[in-house]
mmCIF file of C-alpha atoms in Angstrom:
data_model
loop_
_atom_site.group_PDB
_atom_site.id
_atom_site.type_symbol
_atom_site.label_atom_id
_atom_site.label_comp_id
_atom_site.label_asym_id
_atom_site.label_seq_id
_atom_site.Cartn_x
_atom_site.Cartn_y
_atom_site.Cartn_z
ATOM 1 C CA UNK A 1 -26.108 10.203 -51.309
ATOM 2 C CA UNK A 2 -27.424 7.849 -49.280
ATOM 3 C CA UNK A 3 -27.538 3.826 -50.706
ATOM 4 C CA UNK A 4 -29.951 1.352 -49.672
ATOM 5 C CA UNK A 5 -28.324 -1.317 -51.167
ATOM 6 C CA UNK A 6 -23.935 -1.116 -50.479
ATOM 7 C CA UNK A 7 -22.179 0.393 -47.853
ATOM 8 C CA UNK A 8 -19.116 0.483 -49.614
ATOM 9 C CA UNK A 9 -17.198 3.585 -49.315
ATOM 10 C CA UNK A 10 -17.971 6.731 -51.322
ATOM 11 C CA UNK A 11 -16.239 8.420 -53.964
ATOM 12 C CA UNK A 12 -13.666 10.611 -52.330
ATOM 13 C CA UNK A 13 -14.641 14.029 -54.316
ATOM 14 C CA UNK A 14 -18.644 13.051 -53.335
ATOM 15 C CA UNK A 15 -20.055 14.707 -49.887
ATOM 16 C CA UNK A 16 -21.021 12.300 -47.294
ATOM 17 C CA UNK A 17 -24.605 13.343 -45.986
ATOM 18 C CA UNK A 18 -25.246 12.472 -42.362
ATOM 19 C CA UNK A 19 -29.041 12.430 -40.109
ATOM 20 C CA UNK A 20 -28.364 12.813 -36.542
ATOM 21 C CA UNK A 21 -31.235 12.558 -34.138
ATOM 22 C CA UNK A 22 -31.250 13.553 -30.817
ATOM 23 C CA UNK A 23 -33.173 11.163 -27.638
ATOM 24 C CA UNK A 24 -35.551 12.562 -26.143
ATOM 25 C CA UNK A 25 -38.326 10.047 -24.930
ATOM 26 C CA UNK A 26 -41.853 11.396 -25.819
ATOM 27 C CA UNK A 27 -40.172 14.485 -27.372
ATOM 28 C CA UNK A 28 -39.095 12.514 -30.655
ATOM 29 C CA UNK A 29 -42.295 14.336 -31.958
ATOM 30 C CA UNK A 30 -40.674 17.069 -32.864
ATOM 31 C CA UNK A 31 -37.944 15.778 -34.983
ATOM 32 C CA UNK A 32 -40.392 12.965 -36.117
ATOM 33 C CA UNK A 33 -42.804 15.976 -37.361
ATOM 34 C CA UNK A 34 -39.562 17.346 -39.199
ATOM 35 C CA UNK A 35 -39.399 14.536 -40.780
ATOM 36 C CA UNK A 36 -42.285 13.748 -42.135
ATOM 37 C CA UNK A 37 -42.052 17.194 -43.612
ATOM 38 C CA UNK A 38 -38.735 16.506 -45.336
ATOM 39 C CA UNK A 39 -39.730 13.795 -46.582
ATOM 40 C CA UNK A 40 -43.096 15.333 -48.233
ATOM 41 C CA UNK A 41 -40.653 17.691 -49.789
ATOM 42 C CA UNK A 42 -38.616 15.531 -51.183
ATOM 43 C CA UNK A 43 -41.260 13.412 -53.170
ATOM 44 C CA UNK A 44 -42.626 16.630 -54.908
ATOM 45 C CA UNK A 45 -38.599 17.828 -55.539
ATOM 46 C CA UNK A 46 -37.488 14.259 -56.691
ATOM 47 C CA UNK A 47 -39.592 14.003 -59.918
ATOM 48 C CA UNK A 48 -37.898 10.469 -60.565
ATOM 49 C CA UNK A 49 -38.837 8.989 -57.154
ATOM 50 C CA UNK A 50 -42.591 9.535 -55.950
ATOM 51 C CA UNK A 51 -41.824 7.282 -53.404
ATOM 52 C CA UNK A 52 -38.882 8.867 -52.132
ATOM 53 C CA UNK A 53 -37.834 8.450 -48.334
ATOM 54 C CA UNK A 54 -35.452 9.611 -45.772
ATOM 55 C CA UNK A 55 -32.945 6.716 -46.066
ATOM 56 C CA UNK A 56 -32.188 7.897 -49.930
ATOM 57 C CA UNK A 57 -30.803 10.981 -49.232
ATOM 58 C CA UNK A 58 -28.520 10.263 -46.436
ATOM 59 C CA UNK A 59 -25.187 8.052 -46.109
ATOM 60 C CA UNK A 60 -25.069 7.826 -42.366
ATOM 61 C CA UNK A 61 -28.238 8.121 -39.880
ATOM 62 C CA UNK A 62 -27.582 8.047 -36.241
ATOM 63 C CA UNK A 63 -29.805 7.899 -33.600
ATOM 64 C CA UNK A 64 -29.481 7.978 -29.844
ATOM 65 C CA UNK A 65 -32.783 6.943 -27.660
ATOM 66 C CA UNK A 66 -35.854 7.752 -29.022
ATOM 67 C CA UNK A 67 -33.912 8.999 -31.956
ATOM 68 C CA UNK A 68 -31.761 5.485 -32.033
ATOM 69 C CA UNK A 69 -35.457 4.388 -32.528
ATOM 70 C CA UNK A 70 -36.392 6.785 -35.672
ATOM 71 C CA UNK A 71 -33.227 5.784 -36.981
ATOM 72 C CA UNK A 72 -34.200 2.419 -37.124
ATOM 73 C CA UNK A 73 -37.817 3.251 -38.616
ATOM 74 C CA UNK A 74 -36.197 4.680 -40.786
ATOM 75 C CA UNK A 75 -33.652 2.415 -42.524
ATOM 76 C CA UNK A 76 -34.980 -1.347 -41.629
ATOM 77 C CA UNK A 77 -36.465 -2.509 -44.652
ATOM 78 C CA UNK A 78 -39.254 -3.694 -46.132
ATOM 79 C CA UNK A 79 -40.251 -7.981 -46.653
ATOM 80 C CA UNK A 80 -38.506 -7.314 -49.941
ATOM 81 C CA UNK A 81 -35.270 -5.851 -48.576
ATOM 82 C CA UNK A 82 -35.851 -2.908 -51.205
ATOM 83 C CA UNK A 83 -37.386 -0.330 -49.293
ATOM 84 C CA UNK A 84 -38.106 1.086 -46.496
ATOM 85 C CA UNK A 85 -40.597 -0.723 -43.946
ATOM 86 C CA UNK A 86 -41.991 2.890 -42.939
ATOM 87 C CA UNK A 87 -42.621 6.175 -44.032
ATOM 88 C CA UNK A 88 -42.022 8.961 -42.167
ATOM 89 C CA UNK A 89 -45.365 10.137 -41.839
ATOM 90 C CA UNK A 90 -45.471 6.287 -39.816
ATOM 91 C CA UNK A 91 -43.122 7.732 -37.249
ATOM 92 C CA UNK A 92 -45.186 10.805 -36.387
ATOM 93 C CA UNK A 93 -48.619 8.125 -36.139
ATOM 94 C CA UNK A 94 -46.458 5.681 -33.699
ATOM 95 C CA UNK A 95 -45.122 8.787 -31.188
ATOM 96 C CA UNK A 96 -48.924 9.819 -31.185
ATOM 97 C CA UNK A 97 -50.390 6.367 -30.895
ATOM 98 C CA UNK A 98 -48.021 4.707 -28.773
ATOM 99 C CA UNK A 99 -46.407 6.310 -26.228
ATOM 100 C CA UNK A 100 -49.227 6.517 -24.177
ATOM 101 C CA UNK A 101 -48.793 2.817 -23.788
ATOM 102 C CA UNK A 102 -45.163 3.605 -23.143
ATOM 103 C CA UNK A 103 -45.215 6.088 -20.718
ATOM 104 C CA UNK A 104 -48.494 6.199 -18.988
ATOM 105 C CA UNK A 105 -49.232 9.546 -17.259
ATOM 106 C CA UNK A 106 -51.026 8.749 -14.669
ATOM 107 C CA UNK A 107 -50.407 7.288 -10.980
ATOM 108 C CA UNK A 108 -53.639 4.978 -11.349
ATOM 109 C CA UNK A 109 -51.673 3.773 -14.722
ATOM 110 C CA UNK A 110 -48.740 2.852 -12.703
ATOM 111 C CA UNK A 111 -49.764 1.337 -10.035
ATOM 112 C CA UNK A 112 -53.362 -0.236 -10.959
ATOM 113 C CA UNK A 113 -51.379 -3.660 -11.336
ATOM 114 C CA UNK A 114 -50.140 -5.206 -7.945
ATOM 115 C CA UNK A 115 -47.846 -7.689 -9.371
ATOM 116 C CA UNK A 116 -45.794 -4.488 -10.068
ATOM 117 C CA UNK A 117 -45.269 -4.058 -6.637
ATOM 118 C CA UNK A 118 -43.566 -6.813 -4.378
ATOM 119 C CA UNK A 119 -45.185 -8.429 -1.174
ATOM 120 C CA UNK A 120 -43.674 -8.063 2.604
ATOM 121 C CA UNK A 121 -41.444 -10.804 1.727
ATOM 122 C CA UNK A 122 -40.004 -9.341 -1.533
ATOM 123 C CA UNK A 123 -39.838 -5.780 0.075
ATOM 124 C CA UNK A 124 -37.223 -7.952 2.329
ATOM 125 C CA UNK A 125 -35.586 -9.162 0.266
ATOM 126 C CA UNK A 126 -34.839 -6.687 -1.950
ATOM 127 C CA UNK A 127 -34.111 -4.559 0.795
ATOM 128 C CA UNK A 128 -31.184 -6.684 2.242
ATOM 129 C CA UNK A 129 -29.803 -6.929 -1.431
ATOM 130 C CA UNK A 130 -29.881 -2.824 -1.329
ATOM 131 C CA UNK A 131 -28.030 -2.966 1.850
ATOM 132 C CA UNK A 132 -25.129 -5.681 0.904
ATOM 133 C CA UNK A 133 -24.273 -3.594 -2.206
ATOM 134 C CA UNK A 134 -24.240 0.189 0.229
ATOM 135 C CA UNK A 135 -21.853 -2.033 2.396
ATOM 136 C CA UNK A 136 -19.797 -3.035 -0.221
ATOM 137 C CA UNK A 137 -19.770 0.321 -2.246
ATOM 138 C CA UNK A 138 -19.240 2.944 0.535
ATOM 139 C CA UNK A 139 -17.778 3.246 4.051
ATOM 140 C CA UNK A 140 -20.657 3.914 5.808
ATOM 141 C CA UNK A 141 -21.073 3.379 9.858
ATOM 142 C CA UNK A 142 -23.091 -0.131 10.259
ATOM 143 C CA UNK A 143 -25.284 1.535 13.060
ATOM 144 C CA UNK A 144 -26.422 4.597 10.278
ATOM 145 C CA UNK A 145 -27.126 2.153 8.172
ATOM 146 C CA UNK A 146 -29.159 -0.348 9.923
ATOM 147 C CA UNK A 147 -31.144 2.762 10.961
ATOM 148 C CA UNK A 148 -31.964 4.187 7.746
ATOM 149 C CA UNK A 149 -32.745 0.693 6.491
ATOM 150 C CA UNK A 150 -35.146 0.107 9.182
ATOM 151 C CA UNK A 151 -36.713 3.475 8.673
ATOM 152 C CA UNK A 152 -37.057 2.533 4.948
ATOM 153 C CA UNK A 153 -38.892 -1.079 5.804
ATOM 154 C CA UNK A 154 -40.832 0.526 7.868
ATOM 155 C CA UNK A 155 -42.573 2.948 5.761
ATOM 156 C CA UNK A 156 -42.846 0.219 2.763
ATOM 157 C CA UNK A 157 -44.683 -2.334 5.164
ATOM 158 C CA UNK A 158 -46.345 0.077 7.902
ATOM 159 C CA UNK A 159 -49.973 -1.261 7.242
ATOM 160 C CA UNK A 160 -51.472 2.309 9.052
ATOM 161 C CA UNK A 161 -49.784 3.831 5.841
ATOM 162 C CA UNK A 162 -51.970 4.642 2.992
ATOM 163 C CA UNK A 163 -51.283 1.493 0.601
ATOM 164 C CA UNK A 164 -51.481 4.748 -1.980
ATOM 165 C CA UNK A 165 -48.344 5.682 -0.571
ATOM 166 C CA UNK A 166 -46.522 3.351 0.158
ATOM 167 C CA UNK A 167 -47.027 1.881 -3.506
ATOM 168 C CA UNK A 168 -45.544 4.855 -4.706
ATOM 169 C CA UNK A 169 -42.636 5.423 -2.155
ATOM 170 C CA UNK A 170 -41.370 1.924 -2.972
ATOM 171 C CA UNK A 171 -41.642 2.038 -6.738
ATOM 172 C CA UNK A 172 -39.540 5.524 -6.601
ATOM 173 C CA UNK A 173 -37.306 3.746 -4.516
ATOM 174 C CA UNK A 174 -36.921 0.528 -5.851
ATOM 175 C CA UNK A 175 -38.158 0.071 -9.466
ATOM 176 C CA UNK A 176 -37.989 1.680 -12.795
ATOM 177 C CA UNK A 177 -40.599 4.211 -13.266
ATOM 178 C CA UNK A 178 -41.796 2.274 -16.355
ATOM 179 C CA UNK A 179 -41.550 -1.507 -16.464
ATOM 180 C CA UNK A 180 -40.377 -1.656 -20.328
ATOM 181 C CA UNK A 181 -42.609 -3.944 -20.873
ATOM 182 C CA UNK A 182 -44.758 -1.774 -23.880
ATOM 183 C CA UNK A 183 -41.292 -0.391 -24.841
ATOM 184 C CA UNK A 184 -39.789 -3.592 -25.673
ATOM 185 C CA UNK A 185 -43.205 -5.239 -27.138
ATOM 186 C CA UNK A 186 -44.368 -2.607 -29.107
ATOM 187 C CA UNK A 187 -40.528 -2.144 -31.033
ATOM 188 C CA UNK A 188 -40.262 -5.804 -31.241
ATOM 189 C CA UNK A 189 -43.861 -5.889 -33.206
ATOM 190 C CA UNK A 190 -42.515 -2.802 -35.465
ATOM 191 C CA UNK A 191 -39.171 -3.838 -36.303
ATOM 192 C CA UNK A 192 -39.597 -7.797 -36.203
ATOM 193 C CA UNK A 193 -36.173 -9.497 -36.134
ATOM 194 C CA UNK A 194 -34.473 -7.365 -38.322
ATOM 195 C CA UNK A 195 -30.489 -7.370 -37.406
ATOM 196 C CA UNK A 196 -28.615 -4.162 -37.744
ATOM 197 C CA UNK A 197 -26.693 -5.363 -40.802
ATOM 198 C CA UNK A 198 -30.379 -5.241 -42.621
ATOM 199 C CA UNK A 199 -30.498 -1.593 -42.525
ATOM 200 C CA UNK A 200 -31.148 0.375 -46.033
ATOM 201 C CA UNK A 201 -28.268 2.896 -45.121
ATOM 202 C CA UNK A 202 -25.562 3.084 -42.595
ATOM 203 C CA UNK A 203 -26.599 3.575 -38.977
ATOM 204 C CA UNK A 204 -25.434 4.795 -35.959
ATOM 205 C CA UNK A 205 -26.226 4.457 -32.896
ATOM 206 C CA UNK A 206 -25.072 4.729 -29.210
ATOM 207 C CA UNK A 207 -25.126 2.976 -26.223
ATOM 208 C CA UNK A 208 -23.867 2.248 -22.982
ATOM 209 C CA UNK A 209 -22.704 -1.072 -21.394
ATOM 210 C CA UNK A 210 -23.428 -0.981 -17.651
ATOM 211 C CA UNK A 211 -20.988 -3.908 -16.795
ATOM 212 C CA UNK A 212 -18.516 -3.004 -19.263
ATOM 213 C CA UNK A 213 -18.595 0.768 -18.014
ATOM 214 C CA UNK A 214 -18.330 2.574 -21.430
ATOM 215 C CA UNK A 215 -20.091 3.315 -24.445
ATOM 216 C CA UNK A 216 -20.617 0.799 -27.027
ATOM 217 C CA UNK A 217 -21.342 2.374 -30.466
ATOM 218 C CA UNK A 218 -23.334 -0.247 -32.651
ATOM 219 C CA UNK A 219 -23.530 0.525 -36.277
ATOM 220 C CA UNK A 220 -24.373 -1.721 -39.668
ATOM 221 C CA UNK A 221 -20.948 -1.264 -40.763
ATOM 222 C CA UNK A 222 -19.624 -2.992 -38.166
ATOM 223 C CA UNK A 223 -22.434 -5.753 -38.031
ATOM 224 C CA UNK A 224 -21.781 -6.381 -41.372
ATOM 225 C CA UNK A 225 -17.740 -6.951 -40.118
ATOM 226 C CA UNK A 226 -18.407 -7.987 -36.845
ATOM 227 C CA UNK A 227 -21.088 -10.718 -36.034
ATOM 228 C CA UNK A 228 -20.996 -9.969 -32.056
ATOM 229 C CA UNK A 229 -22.068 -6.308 -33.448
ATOM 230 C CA UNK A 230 -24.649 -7.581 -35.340
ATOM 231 C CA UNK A 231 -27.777 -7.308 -33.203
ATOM 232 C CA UNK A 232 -31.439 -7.730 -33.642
ATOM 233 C CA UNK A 233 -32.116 -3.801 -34.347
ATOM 234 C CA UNK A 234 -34.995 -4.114 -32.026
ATOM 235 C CA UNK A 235 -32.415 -4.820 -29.140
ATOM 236 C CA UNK A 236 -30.320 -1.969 -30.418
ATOM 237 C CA UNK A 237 -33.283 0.485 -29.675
ATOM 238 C CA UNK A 238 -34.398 -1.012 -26.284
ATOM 239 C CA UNK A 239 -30.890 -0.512 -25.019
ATOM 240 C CA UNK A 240 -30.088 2.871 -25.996
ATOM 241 C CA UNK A 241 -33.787 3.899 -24.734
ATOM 242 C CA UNK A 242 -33.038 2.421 -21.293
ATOM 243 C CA UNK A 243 -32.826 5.648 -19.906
ATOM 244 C CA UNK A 244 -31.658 5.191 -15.816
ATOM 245 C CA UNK A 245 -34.565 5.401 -13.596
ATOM 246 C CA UNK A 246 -37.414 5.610 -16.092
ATOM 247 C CA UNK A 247 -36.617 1.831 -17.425
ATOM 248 C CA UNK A 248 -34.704 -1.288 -16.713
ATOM 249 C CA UNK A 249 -31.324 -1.838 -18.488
ATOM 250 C CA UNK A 250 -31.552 -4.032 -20.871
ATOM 251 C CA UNK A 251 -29.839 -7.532 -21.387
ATOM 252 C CA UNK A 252 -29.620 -9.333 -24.662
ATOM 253 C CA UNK A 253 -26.390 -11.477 -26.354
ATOM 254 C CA UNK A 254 -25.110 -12.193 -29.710
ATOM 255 C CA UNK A 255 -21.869 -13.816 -29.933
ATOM 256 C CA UNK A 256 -21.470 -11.819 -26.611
ATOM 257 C CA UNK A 257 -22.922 -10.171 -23.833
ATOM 258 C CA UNK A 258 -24.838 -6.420 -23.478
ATOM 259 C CA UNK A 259 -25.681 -4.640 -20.433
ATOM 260 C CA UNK A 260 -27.033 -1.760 -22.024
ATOM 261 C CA UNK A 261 -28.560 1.477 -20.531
ATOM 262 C CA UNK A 262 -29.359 4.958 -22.449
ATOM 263 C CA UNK A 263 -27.036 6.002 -24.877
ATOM 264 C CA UNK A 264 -27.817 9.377 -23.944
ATOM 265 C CA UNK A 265 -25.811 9.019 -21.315
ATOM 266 C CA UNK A 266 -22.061 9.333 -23.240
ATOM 267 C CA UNK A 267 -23.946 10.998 -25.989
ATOM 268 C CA UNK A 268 -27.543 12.335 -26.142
ATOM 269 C CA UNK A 269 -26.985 13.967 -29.542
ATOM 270 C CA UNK A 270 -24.957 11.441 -31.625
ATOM 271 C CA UNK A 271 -23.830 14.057 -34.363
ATOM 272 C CA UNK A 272 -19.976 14.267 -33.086
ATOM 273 C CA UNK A 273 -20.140 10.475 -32.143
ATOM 274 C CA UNK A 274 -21.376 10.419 -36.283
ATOM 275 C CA UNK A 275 -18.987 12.608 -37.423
ATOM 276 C CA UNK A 276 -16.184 10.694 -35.600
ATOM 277 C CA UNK A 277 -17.262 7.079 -36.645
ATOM 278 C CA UNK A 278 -18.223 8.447 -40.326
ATOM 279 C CA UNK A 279 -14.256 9.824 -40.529
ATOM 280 C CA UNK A 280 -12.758 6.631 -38.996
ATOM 281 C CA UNK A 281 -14.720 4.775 -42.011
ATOM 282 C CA UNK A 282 -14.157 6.474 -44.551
ATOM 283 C CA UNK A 283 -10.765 8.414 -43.735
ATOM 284 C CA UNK A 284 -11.207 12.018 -44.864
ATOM 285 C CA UNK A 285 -11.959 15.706 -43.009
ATOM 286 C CA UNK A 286 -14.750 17.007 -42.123
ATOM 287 C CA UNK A 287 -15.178 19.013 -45.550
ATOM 288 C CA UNK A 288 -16.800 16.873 -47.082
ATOM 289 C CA UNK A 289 -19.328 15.833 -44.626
ATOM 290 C CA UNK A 290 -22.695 17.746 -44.949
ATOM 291 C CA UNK A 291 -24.768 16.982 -41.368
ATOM 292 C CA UNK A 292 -28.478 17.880 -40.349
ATOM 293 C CA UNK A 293 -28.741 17.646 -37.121
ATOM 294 C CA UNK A 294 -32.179 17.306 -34.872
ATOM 295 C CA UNK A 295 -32.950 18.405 -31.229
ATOM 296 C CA UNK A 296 -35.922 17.101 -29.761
ATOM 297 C CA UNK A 297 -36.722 20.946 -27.974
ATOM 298 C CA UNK A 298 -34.949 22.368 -24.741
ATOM 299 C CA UNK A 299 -36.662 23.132 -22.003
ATOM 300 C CA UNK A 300 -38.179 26.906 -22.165
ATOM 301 C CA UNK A 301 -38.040 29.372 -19.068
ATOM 302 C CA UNK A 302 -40.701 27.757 -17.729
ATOM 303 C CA UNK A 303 -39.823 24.597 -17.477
ATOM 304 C CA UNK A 304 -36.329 24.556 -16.107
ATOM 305 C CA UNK A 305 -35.445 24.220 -12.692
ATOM 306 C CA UNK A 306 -34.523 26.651 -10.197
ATOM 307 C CA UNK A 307 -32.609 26.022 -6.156
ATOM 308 C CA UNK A 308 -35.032 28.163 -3.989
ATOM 309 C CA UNK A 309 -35.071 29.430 -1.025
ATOM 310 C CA UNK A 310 -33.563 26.419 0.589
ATOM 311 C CA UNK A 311 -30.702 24.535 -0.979
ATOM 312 C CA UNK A 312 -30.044 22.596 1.654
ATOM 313 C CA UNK A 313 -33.436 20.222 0.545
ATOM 314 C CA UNK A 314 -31.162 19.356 -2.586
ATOM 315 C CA UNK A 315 -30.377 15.982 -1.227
ATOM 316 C CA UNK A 316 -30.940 12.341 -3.290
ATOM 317 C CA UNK A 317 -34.786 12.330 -3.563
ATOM 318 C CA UNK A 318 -34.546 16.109 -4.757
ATOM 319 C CA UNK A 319 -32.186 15.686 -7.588
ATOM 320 C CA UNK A 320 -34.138 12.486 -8.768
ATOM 321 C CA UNK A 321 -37.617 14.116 -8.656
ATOM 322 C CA UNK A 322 -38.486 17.672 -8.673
ATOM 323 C CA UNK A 323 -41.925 18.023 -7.500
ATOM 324 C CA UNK A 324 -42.749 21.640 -9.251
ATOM 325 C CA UNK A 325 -43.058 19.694 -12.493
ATOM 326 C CA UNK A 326 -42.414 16.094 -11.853
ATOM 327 C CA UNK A 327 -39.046 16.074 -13.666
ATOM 328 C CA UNK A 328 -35.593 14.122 -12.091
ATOM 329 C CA UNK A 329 -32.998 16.608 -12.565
ATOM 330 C CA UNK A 330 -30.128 14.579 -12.061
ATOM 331 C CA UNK A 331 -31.452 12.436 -14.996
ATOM 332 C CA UNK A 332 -32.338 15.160 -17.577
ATOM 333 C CA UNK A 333 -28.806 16.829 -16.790
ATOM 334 C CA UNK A 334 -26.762 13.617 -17.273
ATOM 335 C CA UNK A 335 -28.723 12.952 -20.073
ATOM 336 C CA UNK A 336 -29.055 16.213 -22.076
ATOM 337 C CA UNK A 337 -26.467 19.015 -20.691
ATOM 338 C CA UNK A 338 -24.210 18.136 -23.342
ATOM 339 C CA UNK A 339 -26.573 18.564 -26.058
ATOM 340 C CA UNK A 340 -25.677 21.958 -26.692
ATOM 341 C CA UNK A 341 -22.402 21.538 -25.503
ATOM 342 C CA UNK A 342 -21.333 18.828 -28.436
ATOM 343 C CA UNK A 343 -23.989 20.818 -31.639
ATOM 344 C CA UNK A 344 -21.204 24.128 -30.380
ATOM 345 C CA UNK A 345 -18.500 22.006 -30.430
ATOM 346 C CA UNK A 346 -18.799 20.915 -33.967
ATOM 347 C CA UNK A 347 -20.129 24.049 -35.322
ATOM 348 C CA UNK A 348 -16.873 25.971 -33.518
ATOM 349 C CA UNK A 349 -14.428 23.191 -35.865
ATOM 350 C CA UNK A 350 -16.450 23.427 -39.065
ATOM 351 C CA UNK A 351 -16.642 27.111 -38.528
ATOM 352 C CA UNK A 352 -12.899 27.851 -37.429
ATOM 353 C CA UNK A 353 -12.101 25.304 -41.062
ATOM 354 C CA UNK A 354 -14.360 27.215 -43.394
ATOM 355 C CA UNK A 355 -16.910 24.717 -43.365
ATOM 356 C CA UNK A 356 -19.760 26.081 -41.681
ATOM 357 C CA UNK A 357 -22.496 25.685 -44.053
ATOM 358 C CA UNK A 358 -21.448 22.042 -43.924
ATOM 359 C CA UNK A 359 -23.288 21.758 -40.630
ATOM 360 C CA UNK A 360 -26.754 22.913 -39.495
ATOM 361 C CA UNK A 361 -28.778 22.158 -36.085
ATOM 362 C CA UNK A 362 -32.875 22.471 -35.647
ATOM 363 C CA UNK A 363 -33.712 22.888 -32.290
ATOM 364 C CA UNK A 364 -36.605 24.364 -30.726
ATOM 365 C CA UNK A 365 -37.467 26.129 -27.079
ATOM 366 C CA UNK A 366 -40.431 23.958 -26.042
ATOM 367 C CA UNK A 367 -41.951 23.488 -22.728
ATOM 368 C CA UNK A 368 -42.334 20.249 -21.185
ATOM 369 C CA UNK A 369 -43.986 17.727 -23.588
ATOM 370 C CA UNK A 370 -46.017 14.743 -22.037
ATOM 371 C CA UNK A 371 -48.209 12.231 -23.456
ATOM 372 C CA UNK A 372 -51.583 14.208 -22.803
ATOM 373 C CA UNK A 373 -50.232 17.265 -24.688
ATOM 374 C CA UNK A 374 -49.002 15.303 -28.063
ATOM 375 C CA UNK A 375 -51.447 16.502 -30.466
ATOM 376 C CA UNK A 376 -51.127 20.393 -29.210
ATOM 377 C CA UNK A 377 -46.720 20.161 -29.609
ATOM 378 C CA UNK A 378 -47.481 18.761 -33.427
ATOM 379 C CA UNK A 379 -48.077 23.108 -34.005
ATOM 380 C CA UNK A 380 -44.022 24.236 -32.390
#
């Protein structure tokens, strides 16, 4: 199973176990709650190891957003190198502890802090910049756009405008709707400067490059090959969390450049991107491969969204933010309609080859989870 301290290739006749965790944002609760229960389990079952963790049972964990972030939890290791720096109990205490600070709920939260939002001559500037890269990108009549730029200016500096308002029009528009700031702070103070070539078992996890315009798939195997690959793990986890509109890419180097936004973007649950990177390693089929893989809860009946009486008000602002329960469609479809799509996938090959009990996916119907409701989603 899984070995903290080689990453050497098994034994062809052995099973390679594989973790895959599914992002999510504040959702990583749920598989952060399974978890901890696993892991409870496996300290009463393993009679030998009363201190038995997540990382010595599996070969391969991979992680994509929040869960690129368990995954790292998970495997980075202790000041000895021996162990694990967390339990997995640790996980479920940072999700409810934390992400308050990383996404705060409320619209005094956001925009209590001035410096977040630029003056007149900022506005400008950044509003010139928007309008040299819509020239550049699109054919779009001059006079159309002059207009709608105006129009824009206009209601970010019209003083008779509630400042209320205008604050919040021009961060929708023109910022992140978290600054990162927590994000990157709080993983830097949990992981330290741990590179990915540290971890206690072989990791996984996705990402993708902005300026590069694909997916870059970091992993300790190839750190350990590869020193451009081999990344502080905290970067690692700030750039697959990135996620477009909620926070900033993120920028960091090694022996090279990364532009990195939300790996959930090529691949929001990283079980086939596992499966695929596992097989490329270690050359065999996927018999002997034995994968848990963890959603982070689909959106219930309740909590979906639905076109109306009107679909002509489906323009831009619709599709990034959907009033009736404050979620950005466009964002959770690019980011999670293949979930489903990729966990039937793999279960239709390992199925159609025999090997279906090689293969099992937890997922649960939840409705939307936010901050304020953390402690209440602990019971799905």
């Amino acid at each position: 199973m899984g070995n903290a301290s080689s990453s050497e290739p098994e034994n062809q006749g052995d099973f390679i176990t594989i973790l895959s965790i599914d992002g999510g944002g504040v959702r990583g609760i749920i598989p952060s709650e399974v978890l901890c229960a696993l892991e409870s389990k496996l300290q009463k079952l393993d009679v030998e190891n009363k201190d038995a963790r997540i990382a010595d049972y599996f070969d391969f964990i991979a992680g994509t957003s929040t869960g690129g972030l368990m995954t790292a939890m998970l495997t980075t290791p202790n000041a000895d190198k021996r162990r694990p720096l967390f339990e997995a109990k640790d996980i479920v205490k940072f999700y409810l502890e934390k992400s308050p600070l990383i996404f705060p709920q409320t619209t005094e939260q956001l925009l209590e802090d001035d410096q977040l939002f630029p003056d007149e001559a900022a506005m400008n500037s950044l509003l010139d910049e928007a309008t040299k890269h819509i020239q550049l990108c699109y054919n779009i009549n001059h006079q159309i756009l002059d207009s709608l730029i105006a129009t824009l200016r206009y209601l970010l500096t019209c003083k008779w405008i509630p400042n209320f308002i205008r604050k919040r029009l021009g961060r929708t528009l023109l910022f992140p709707k978290y600054d990162g700031v927590k994000l990157r702070d709080l993983v830097s103070e949990e992981i330290g400067q741990k590179l990915l070539s540290d971890a206690l078992t072989d990791v996984i996890i996705p990402t993708f490059d902005i300026k590069l315009f694909k997916p870059i798939i970091f992993s300790s195997l190839k750190a350990k090959r590869d020193k451009s690959m081999d990344a502080r793990t905290a970067d690692v986890c700030v750039g697959t969390s990135a996620a477009p509109s909620y926070f900033p890419p993120h920028f960091f180097k090694t022996t090279v450049d990364f532009n990195l936004a939300d790996g959930g973007l090529e691949a929001n649950n990283p079980s086939l991107v596992a499966v695929c990177e596992v097989m490329k390693e270690h050359k065999i089929n996927g018999r002997k491969l034995l994968i848990l893989s963890l959603g982070t809860g689909e959106a219930d009946q309740s909590d979906r969204y639905v076109v109306g009486d009107d679909p002509s008000k489906w323009g831009l602002l619709r599709w990034l933010w959907y009033s009736e329960n404050n979620g950005s469609p466009l964002i959770d479809i690019l980011t999670t309609a293949s979930d489903e799509m990729i966990s039937t996938y793999i279960s239709t090959i390992f199925q159609y080859c025999g090997w279906e009990e090689n293969y099992y996916r937890l997922q649960v119907s939840a409705a939307r989870i936010e901050c304020r409701n953390l402690p209440k989603s602990r019971e799905l």
